[in-house]
Coordinates of C-alpha atoms in Angstrom, one line a residue:
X1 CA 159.4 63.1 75.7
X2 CA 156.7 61.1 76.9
X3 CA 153.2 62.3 78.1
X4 CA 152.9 63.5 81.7
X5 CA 151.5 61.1 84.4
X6 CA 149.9 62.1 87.5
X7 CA 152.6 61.5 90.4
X8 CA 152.4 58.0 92.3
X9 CA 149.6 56.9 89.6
X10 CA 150.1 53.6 88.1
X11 CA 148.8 53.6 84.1
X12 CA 146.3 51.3 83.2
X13 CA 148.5 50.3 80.8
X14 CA 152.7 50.6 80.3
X15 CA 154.4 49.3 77.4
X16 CA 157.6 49.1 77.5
X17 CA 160.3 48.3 75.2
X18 CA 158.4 46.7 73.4
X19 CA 159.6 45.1 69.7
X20 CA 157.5 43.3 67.5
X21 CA 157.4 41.1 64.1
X22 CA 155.9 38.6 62.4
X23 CA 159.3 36.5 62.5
X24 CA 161.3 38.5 60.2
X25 CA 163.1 41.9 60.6
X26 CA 161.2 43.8 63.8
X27 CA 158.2 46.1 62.6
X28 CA 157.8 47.6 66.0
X29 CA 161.3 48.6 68.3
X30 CA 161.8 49.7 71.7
X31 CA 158.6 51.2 72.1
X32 CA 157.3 52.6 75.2
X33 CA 153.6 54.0 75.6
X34 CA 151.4 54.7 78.3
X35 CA 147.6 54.6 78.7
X36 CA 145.5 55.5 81.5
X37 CA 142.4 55.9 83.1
X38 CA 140.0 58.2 81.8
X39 CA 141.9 59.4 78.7
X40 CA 142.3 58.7 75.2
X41 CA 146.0 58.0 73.7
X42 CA 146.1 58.5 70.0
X43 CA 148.6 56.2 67.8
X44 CA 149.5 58.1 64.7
X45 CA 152.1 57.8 61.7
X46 CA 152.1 56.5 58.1
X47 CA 150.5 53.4 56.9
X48 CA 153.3 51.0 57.6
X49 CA 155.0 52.7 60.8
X50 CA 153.4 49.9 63.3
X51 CA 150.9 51.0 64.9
X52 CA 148.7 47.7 64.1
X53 CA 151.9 45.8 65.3
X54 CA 152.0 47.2 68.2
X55 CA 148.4 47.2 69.0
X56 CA 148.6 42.8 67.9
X57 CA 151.2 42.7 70.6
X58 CA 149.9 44.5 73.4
X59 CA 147.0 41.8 72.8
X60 CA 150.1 39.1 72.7
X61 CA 149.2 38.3 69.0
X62 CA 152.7 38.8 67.5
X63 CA 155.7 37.8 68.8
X64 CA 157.3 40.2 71.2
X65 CA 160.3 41.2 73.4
X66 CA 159.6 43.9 76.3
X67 CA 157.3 44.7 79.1
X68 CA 153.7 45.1 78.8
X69 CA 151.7 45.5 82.2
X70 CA 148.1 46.3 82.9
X71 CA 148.4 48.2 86.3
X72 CA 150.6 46.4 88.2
X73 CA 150.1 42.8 86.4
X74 CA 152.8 41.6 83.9
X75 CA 151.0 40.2 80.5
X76 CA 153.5 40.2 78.2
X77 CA 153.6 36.5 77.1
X78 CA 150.2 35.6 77.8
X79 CA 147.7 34.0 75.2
X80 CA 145.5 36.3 73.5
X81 CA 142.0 35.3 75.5
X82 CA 143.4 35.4 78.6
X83 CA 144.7 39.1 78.1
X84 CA 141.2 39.8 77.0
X85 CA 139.6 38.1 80.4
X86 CA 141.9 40.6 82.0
X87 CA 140.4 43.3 80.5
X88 CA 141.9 44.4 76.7
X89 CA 140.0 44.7 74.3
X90 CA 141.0 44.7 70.9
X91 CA 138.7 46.3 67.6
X92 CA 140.5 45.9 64.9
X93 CA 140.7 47.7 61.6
X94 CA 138.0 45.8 59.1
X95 CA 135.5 45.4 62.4
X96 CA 135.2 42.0 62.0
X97 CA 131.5 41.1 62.9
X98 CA 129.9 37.9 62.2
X99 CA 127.7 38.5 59.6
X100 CA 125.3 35.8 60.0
X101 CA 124.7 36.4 62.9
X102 CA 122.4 39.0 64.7
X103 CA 123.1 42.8 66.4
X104 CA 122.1 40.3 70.0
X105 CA 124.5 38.1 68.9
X106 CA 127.0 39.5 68.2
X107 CA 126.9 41.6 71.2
X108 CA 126.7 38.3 73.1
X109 CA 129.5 36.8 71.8
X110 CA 131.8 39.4 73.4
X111 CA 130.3 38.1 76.9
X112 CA 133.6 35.4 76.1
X113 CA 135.8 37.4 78.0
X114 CA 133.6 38.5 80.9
X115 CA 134.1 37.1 84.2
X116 CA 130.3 38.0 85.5
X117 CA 128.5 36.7 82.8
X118 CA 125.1 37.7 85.1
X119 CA 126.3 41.1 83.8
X120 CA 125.5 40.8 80.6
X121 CA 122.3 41.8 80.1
X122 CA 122.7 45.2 81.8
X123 CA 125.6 45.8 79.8
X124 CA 123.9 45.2 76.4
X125 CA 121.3 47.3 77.9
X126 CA 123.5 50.2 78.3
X127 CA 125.7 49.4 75.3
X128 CA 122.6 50.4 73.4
X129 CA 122.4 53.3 75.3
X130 CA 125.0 54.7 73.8
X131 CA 124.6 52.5 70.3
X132 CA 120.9 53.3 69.9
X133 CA 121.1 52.2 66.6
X134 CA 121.4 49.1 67.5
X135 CA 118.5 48.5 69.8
X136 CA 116.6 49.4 66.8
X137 CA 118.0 46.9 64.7
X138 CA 118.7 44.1 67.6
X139 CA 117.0 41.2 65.6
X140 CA 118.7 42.4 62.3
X141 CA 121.6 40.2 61.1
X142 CA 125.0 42.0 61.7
X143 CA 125.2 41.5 57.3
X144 CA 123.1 43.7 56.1
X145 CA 124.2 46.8 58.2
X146 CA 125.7 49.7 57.1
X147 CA 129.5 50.2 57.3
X148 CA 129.2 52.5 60.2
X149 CA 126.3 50.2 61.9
X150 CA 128.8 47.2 61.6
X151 CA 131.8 49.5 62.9
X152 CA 129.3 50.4 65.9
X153 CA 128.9 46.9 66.7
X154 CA 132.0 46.0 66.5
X155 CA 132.8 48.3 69.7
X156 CA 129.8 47.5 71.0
X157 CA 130.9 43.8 71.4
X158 CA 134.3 44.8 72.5
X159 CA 132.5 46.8 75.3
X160 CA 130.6 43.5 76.8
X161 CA 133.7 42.4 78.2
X162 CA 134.0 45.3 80.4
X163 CA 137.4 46.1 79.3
X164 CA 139.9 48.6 81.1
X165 CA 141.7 49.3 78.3
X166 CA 139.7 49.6 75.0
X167 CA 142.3 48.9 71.7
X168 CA 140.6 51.0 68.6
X169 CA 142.5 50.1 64.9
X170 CA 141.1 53.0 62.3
X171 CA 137.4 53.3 63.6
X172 CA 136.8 55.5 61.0
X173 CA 138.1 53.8 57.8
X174 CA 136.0 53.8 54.9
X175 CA 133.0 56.1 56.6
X176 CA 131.1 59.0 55.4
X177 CA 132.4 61.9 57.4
X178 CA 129.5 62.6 59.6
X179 CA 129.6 58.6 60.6
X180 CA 132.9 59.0 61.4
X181 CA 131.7 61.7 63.6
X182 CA 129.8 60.0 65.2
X183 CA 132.1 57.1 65.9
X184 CA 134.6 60.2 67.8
X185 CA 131.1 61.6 69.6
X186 CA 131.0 57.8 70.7
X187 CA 134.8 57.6 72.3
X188 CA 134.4 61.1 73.7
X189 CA 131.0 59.6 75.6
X190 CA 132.6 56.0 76.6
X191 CA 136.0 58.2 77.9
X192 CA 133.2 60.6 80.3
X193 CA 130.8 57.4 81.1
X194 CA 133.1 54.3 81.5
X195 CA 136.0 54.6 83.3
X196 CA 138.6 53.4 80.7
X197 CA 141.5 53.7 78.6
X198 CA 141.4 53.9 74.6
X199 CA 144.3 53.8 72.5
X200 CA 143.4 55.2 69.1
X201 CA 145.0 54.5 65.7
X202 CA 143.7 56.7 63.2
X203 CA 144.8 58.3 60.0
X204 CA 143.3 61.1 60.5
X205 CA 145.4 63.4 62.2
X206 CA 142.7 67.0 62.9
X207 CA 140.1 64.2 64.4
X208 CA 143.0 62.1 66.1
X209 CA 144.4 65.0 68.0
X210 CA 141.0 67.1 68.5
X211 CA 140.0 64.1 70.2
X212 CA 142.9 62.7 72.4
X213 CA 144.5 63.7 75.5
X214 CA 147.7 62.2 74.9
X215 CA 149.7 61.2 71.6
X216 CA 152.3 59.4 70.2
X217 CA 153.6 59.6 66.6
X218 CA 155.8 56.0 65.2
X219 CA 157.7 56.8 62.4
X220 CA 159.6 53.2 61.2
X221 CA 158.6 51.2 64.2
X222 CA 159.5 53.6 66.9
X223 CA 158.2 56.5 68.6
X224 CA 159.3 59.6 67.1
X225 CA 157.5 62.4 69.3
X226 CA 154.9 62.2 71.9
X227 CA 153.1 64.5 74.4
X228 CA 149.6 66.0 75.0
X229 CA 147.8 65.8 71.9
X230 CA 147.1 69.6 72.4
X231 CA 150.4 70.4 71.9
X232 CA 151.8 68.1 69.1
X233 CA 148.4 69.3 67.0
X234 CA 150.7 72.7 65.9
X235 CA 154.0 71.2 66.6
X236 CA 156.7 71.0 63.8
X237 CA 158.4 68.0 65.4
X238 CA 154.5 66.1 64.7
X239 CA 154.8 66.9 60.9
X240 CA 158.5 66.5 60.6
X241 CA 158.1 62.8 62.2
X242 CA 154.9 61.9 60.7
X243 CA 156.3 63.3 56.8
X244 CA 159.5 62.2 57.2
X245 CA 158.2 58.3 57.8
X246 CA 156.8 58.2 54.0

């Protein structure tokens, strides 16, 4: 079972088929996912099922075999900054911010990938908008932020390139509960405001599933269950597959 898609709709983004590795024995196999427009997709299962795997080869940095298409264009096979000029972007888990550099600059770096770099100004503009933590602390270097500052910059970079599809690897790792909040308030805005798809990976299942529209649950590198989120959140077939993968 796969979640519904509105008839004649193409998804933002289809996987399809997809197995991945590192060169050894496949992590990820024959998976199929879809993500579309204005909805969140949540990408559960135990730590070591493959949903970083798979997220690395949507973003072609694993090998892979299968389809991956963003609407109608085929990038399976391309390099990793041109699938981000097309409009993935990728946060993963650890956030990854440049520490010596500042809240501006950071931001700025993730202009790479935009193909109207006049834009960039009105999208930090707005990016702190929503991220008004970081207009306050524009000037401060990205170091000596909190955990949940940095996380917030991290997707606040990803945003400048004015992705369709927005790739999120454990936003909430590591964070005080009411950051980690704040981080879902954050999706939940960018899903009303922005006009894009976010696949979620996140360990947490209550706030993975109270916040998506659509799920799908890997158990050993392939999809065990999927469907609406609302559904799978009391569904035996959810525990049995995500239990069953430890």
């Amino acid at each position: 079972m796969t979640p519904a898609t509105e008839a004649n709709s193409t998804p933002l983004l289809a996987v399809g088929g997809v197995t991945a590795g590192y060169g050894g024995p496949a992590v990820v196999r024959d998976v199929s996912i879809e993500i579309n427009e204005g909805r969140i997709t949540a990408l559960l299962g135990a730590n070591g099922a493959g949903k970083s795997t798979l997220m690395r080869a949507i973003c072609g940095m694993v090998q892979s075999t299968g389809s991956i298409a963003l609407g109608r264009k085929n990038i399976a096979g391309l390099r990793t900054e041109q699938i981000a000029r097309l409009g993935v972007a990728h946060v993963p888990e650890g956030r990854g911010t440049f520490i010596d550099l500042s809240v501006e600059e950071n931001l700025r770096v993730g202009c790479f990938a935009r193909s109207d770099k006049g834009g960039a100004a009105e999208a930090m503009e707005r990016i702190y908008g929503w991220l008004p933590r970081l207009a306050e602390r524009r000037k401060q270097r990205a170091g000596s932020l909190s955990g949940g500052e940095q996380q917030m910059l991290a997707i606040g970079r990803a945003l400048m390139a004015k992705p369709q599809v927005l790739l999120l690897d454990e936003p909430s790792f590591g964070l005080a509960p009411r950051v980690a909040a704040e981080i879902m308030r954050l999706l939940r805005r960018l899903q009303q405001e922005a006009s894009m798809g976010i696949l979620l990976v996140e360990q947490n299942i209550e706030i993975a599933l109270a916040l998506a529209d659509d799920a799908y649950v890997l158990r050993t590198g392939a999809v065990a269950v999927s469907g609406p989120a609302a559904q799978l959140r009391d569904s035996a077939a959810l525990r049995d597959a995500y239990l069953g993968a430890h």
